[in-house]
PDB file of C-alpha atoms in Angstrom:
ATOM      1  CA  MET T  75       3.954 -16.953 -21.789  1.00  0.00           C
ATOM      2  CA  ILE T  76       2.376 -17.652 -18.623  1.00  0.00           C
ATOM      3  CA  ASP T  77       0.445 -20.522 -18.218  1.00  0.00           C
ATOM      4  CA  THR T  78      -2.735 -20.839 -16.151  1.00  0.00           C
ATOM      5  CA  ALA T  79      -0.981 -21.935 -12.883  1.00  0.00           C
ATOM      6  CA  GLY T  80       1.330 -18.928 -13.169  1.00  0.00           C
ATOM      7  CA  PHE T  81      -1.826 -16.571 -13.485  1.00  0.00           C
ATOM      8  CA  VAL T  82      -3.371 -18.230 -10.492  1.00  0.00           C
ATOM      9  CA  LEU T  83      -0.254 -18.072  -8.445  1.00  0.00           C
ATOM     10  CA  ARG T  84       0.494 -14.388  -9.263  1.00  0.00           C
ATOM     11  CA  LEU T  85      -3.115 -13.304  -8.705  1.00  0.00           C
ATOM     12  CA  THR T  86      -3.400 -15.192  -5.544  1.00  0.00           C
ATOM     13  CA  ALA T  87      -0.135 -13.695  -4.283  1.00  0.00           C
ATOM     14  CA  ALA T  88      -1.193 -10.355  -5.187  1.00  0.00           C
ATOM     15  CA  THR T  89      -4.517 -10.724  -3.484  1.00  0.00           C
ATOM     16  CA  LEU T  90      -3.068 -12.332  -0.281  1.00  0.00           C
ATOM     17  CA  ILE T  91      -0.170  -9.476   0.266  1.00  0.00           C
ATOM     18  CA  GLY T  92      -2.943  -6.952  -0.086  1.00  0.00           C
ATOM     19  CA  CYS T  93      -5.169  -8.756   2.325  1.00  0.00           C
ATOM     20  CA  LEU T  94      -2.273  -8.959   4.830  1.00  0.00           C
ATOM     21  CA  ILE T  95      -1.705  -5.054   4.562  1.00  0.00           C
ATOM     22  CA  GLY T  96      -5.610  -4.541   4.862  1.00  0.00           C
ATOM     23  CA  LEU T  97      -5.687  -6.569   7.952  1.00  0.00           C
ATOM     24  CA  ASN T  98      -3.080  -4.128   9.431  1.00  0.00           C
ATOM     25  CA  ARG T  99      -4.931  -1.177   8.476  1.00  0.00           C
ATOM     26  CA  ASP T 100      -8.300  -2.718   9.743  1.00  0.00           C
ATOM     27  CA  LEU T 101      -6.653  -3.537  13.142  1.00  0.00           C
ATOM     28  CA  HIS T 102      -5.615   0.080  13.458  1.00  0.00           C
ATOM     29  CA  GLY T 103      -9.277   1.333  12.762  1.00  0.00           C
ATOM     30  CA  LYS T 104      -8.430   2.813   9.441  1.00  0.00           C
ATOM     31  CA  PRO T 105     -10.970   3.471   6.432  1.00  0.00           C
ATOM     32  CA  THR T 106      -9.422   0.710   4.539  1.00  0.00           C
ATOM     33  CA  GLY T 107      -9.290  -3.029   5.207  1.00  0.00           C
ATOM     34  CA  ILE T 108      -8.824  -6.608   4.103  1.00  0.00           C
ATOM     35  CA  ARG T 109     -11.245  -6.384   1.224  1.00  0.00           C
ATOM     36  CA  THR T 110     -10.280  -3.080   0.006  1.00  0.00           C
ATOM     37  CA  LEU T 111      -6.623  -3.807  -0.291  1.00  0.00           C
ATOM     38  CA  GLY T 112      -7.135  -7.422  -1.341  1.00  0.00           C
ATOM     39  CA  LEU T 113      -8.900  -5.947  -4.173  1.00  0.00           C
ATOM     40  CA  VAL T 114      -6.358  -3.374  -4.776  1.00  0.00           C
ATOM     41  CA  GLY T 115      -3.612  -6.114  -5.160  1.00  0.00           C
ATOM     42  CA  LEU T 116      -5.759  -8.373  -7.187  1.00  0.00           C
ATOM     43  CA  SER T 117      -6.738  -5.591  -9.716  1.00  0.00           C
ATOM     44  CA  SER T 118      -3.264  -4.033 -10.054  1.00  0.00           C
ATOM     45  CA  ALA T 119      -1.992  -7.650 -10.817  1.00  0.00           C
ATOM     46  CA  LEU T 120      -4.769  -8.442 -13.167  1.00  0.00           C
ATOM     47  CA  ILE T 121      -4.411  -5.160 -15.193  1.00  0.00           C
ATOM     48  CA  VAL T 122      -0.723  -5.954 -15.501  1.00  0.00           C
ATOM     49  CA  LEU T 123      -1.168  -9.448 -16.367  1.00  0.00           C
ATOM     50  CA  VAL T 124      -3.685  -8.983 -19.092  1.00  0.00           C
ATOM     51  CA  ALA T 125      -1.330  -6.266 -20.595  1.00  0.00           C
ATOM     52  CA  TYR T 126       1.791  -8.531 -20.095  1.00  0.00           C
ATOM     53  CA  GLY T 127       0.027 -11.483 -21.569  1.00  0.00           C
ATOM     54  CA  ARG T 128      -0.313  -9.702 -24.813  1.00  0.00           C
ATOM     55  CA  GLY T 129       3.643 -10.227 -25.443  1.00  0.00           C
ATOM     56  CA  ASP T 130       4.394  -6.646 -25.999  1.00  0.00           C
ATOM     57  CA  SER T 131       6.432  -4.866 -23.086  1.00  0.00           C
ATOM     58  CA  GLY T 132       5.107  -1.607 -24.053  1.00  0.00           C
ATOM     59  CA  ASP T 133       1.626  -2.758 -23.151  1.00  0.00           C
ATOM     60  CA  ALA T 134       2.751  -3.835 -19.668  1.00  0.00           C
ATOM     61  CA  SER T 135       4.591  -0.534 -19.185  1.00  0.00           C
ATOM     62  CA  ARG T 136       1.510   1.576 -19.949  1.00  0.00           C
ATOM     63  CA  ALA T 137      -0.496  -0.538 -17.824  1.00  0.00           C
ATOM     64  CA  ILE T 138       1.698  -0.051 -14.900  1.00  0.00           C
ATOM     65  CA  GLN T 139       1.714   3.754 -15.604  1.00  0.00           C
ATOM     66  CA  GLY T 140      -2.148   3.421 -15.558  1.00  0.00           C
ATOM     67  CA  VAL T 141      -2.328   1.494 -12.148  1.00  0.00           C
ATOM     68  CA  VAL T 142       0.141   3.973 -10.696  1.00  0.00           C
ATOM     69  CA  THR T 143      -1.915   7.089 -11.997  1.00  0.00           C
ATOM     70  CA  GLY T 144      -5.255   5.617 -11.182  1.00  0.00           C
ATOM     71  CA  ILE T 145      -4.313   4.287  -7.620  1.00  0.00           C
ATOM     72  CA  GLY T 146      -3.476   7.950  -6.637  1.00  0.00           C
ATOM     73  CA  PHE T 147      -7.210   8.659  -7.003  1.00  0.00           C
ATOM     74  CA  LEU T 148      -8.206   6.015  -4.584  1.00  0.00           C
ATOM     75  CA  GLY T 149      -5.504   6.953  -2.140  1.00  0.00           C
ATOM     76  CA  ALA T 150      -6.323  10.692  -2.101  1.00  0.00           C
ATOM     77  CA  GLY T 151      -9.836   9.589  -1.031  1.00  0.00           C
ATOM     78  CA  VAL T 152      -8.611   8.668   2.274  1.00  0.00           C
ATOM     79  CA  ILE T 153      -6.453  11.713   3.071  1.00  0.00           C
ATOM     80  CA  ILE T 154      -8.545  14.220   5.228  1.00  0.00           C
ATOM     81  CA  LYS T 155      -7.332  17.588   6.777  1.00  0.00           C
ATOM     82  CA  ASP T 156      -8.902  18.372  10.033  1.00  0.00           C
ATOM     83  CA  PRO T 157      -9.600  22.206   9.850  1.00  0.00           C
ATOM     84  CA  VAL T 158      -9.636  22.682  13.516  1.00  0.00           C
ATOM     85  CA  ASN T 159      -6.388  21.643  14.538  1.00  0.00           C
ATOM     86  CA  THR T 160      -4.752  21.479  11.066  1.00  0.00           C
ATOM     87  CA  HIS T 161      -3.755  17.667  11.386  1.00  0.00           C
ATOM     88  CA  ILE T 162      -3.907  15.615   8.235  1.00  0.00           C
ATOM     89  CA  ARG T 163      -5.084  12.051   8.545  1.00  0.00           C
ATOM     90  CA  GLY T 164      -4.920   8.933   6.333  1.00  0.00           C
ATOM     91  CA  LEU T 165      -1.383   9.441   4.743  1.00  0.00           C
ATOM     92  CA  THR T 166      -0.252   6.006   5.936  1.00  0.00           C
ATOM     93  CA  THR T 167      -3.485   4.491   4.559  1.00  0.00           C
ATOM     94  CA  ALA T 168      -2.949   6.201   1.223  1.00  0.00           C
ATOM     95  CA  ALA T 169       0.523   4.827   1.133  1.00  0.00           C
ATOM     96  CA  SER T 170      -0.670   1.511   2.073  1.00  0.00           C
ATOM     97  CA  ILE T 171      -2.825   1.642  -0.952  1.00  0.00           C
ATOM     98  CA  TYR T 172      -0.017   2.681  -3.192  1.00  0.00           C
ATOM     99  CA  LEU T 173       2.205   0.179  -1.698  1.00  0.00           C
ATOM    100  CA  THR T 174      -0.524  -2.594  -2.316  1.00  0.00           C
ATOM    101  CA  ALA T 175      -0.730  -1.689  -5.934  1.00  0.00           C
ATOM    102  CA  GLY T 176       3.061  -1.869  -6.138  1.00  0.00           C
ATOM    103  CA  LEU T 177       3.167  -5.183  -4.731  1.00  0.00           C
ATOM    104  CA  GLY T 178       0.332  -6.438  -7.078  1.00  0.00           C
ATOM    105  CA  VAL T 179       2.403  -5.204 -10.032  1.00  0.00           C
ATOM    106  CA  ALA T 180       5.597  -6.912  -8.804  1.00  0.00           C
ATOM    107  CA  CYS T 181       3.373 -10.147  -8.335  1.00  0.00           C
ATOM    108  CA  ALA T 182       2.081  -9.833 -11.852  1.00  0.00           C
ATOM    109  CA  LEU T 183       5.761  -9.544 -13.340  1.00  0.00           C
ATOM    110  CA  GLY T 184       6.883 -12.428 -11.134  1.00  0.00           C
ATOM    111  CA  ALA T 185       9.074 -10.234  -9.177  1.00  0.00           C
ATOM    112  CA  TRP T 186       9.198 -12.446  -6.252  1.00  0.00           C
ATOM    113  CA  VAL T 187      12.338 -11.311  -4.357  1.00  0.00           C
ATOM    114  CA  PRO T 188      11.536  -7.675  -4.645  1.00  0.00           C
ATOM    115  CA  MET T 189       7.868  -8.288  -3.708  1.00  0.00           C
ATOM    116  CA  ALA T 190       8.946 -10.389  -0.501  1.00  0.00           C
ATOM    117  CA  ILE T 191      11.617  -7.751   0.608  1.00  0.00           C
ATOM    118  CA  ALA T 192       8.995  -5.012   0.194  1.00  0.00           C
ATOM    119  CA  GLY T 193       6.440  -7.059   1.977  1.00  0.00           C
ATOM    120  CA  VAL T 194       8.622  -7.527   5.061  1.00  0.00           C
ATOM    121  CA  LEU T 195       9.830  -3.968   5.165  1.00  0.00           C
ATOM    122  CA  ALA T 196       6.061  -2.889   4.999  1.00  0.00           C
ATOM    123  CA  ALA T 197       5.163  -5.302   7.764  1.00  0.00           C
ATOM    124  CA  VAL T 198       8.171  -3.645   9.751  1.00  0.00           C
ATOM    125  CA  VAL T 199       7.074  -0.085   9.067  1.00  0.00           C
ATOM    126  CA  LEU T 200       3.293  -0.632   9.694  1.00  0.00           C
ATOM    127  CA  GLY T 201       3.877  -2.590  12.792  1.00  0.00           C
ATOM    128  CA  ALA T 202       6.737  -0.507  14.448  1.00  0.00           C
ATOM    129  CA  GLY T 203       6.676   2.863  12.746  1.00  0.00           C
ATOM    130  CA  GLY T 204       3.826   4.478  14.840  1.00  0.00           C
ATOM    131  CA  GLN T 205       5.501   3.462  18.016  1.00  0.00           C
ATOM    132  CA  LEU T 206       8.903   4.607  16.923  1.00  0.00           C
ATOM    133  CA  GLU T 207       7.401   8.141  15.941  1.00  0.00           C
ATOM    134  CA  LYS T 208       5.936   8.483  19.422  1.00  0.00           C
ATOM    135  CA  ALA T 209       9.175   7.533  21.075  1.00  0.00           C
ATOM    136  CA  LEU T 210      11.103   9.916  18.892  1.00  0.00           C
ATOM    137  CA  ARG T 211       8.514  12.664  19.421  1.00  0.00           C
ATOM    138  CA  ARG T 212       8.693  12.454  23.093  1.00  0.00           C
ATOM    139  CA  ARG T 213      12.266  12.413  23.042  1.00  0.00           C
ATOM    140  CA  TRP T 214      13.254  15.300  20.661  1.00  0.00           C
ATOM    141  CA  ALA T 215       9.847  17.221  20.113  1.00  0.00           C
ATOM    142  CA  HIS T 216       9.696  20.904  20.551  1.00  0.00           C
ATOM    143  CA  PRO T 217       7.792  21.707  23.674  1.00  0.00           C
ATOM    144  CA  THR T 218       4.805  23.258  21.690  1.00  0.00           C
ATOM    145  CA  ASP T 219       4.595  20.164  19.432  1.00  0.00           C
ATOM    146  CA  ALA T 220       1.731  18.083  20.491  1.00  0.00           C
ATOM    147  CA  ASP T 221       0.915  14.238  19.628  1.00  0.00           C
ATOM    148  CA  PRO T 222      -1.453  14.189  16.737  1.00  0.00           C
ATOM    149  CA  PRO T 223      -4.911  12.813  17.805  1.00  0.00           C
ATOM    150  CA  PRO T 224      -5.136   8.842  17.683  1.00  0.00           C
TER     151      PRO T 224
END
């Protein structure tokens, strides 16, 4: 059984990791930010904690399935296909929403090591992934391929 301090720690950790990912998205001018992803982390952790606190692992499993399913709808809302040049935008932001929900679930379950590793990897991917993609595209892209718009 989780005590009050455990609830506070898990909910706070889920909120903070969501806010950090949201800060990255906000600094890149994306449609989600600190508040949105902070709330995604918090709500994911809350849903799992409430189910987990009932003492039935089946309830927690169903809650996690519900979070994963539901968050897909939120992520789908930020994906946009530009009909003029056929570029798809918002996939990284949608993936960030999905990741934030997963990190919230990990916090709720007290899975601190996987949460920390995933958080560090997310920071690396979000921080350096775009620059790496551009460098690789310049080096090996087909001459007719163009960089997607910023």
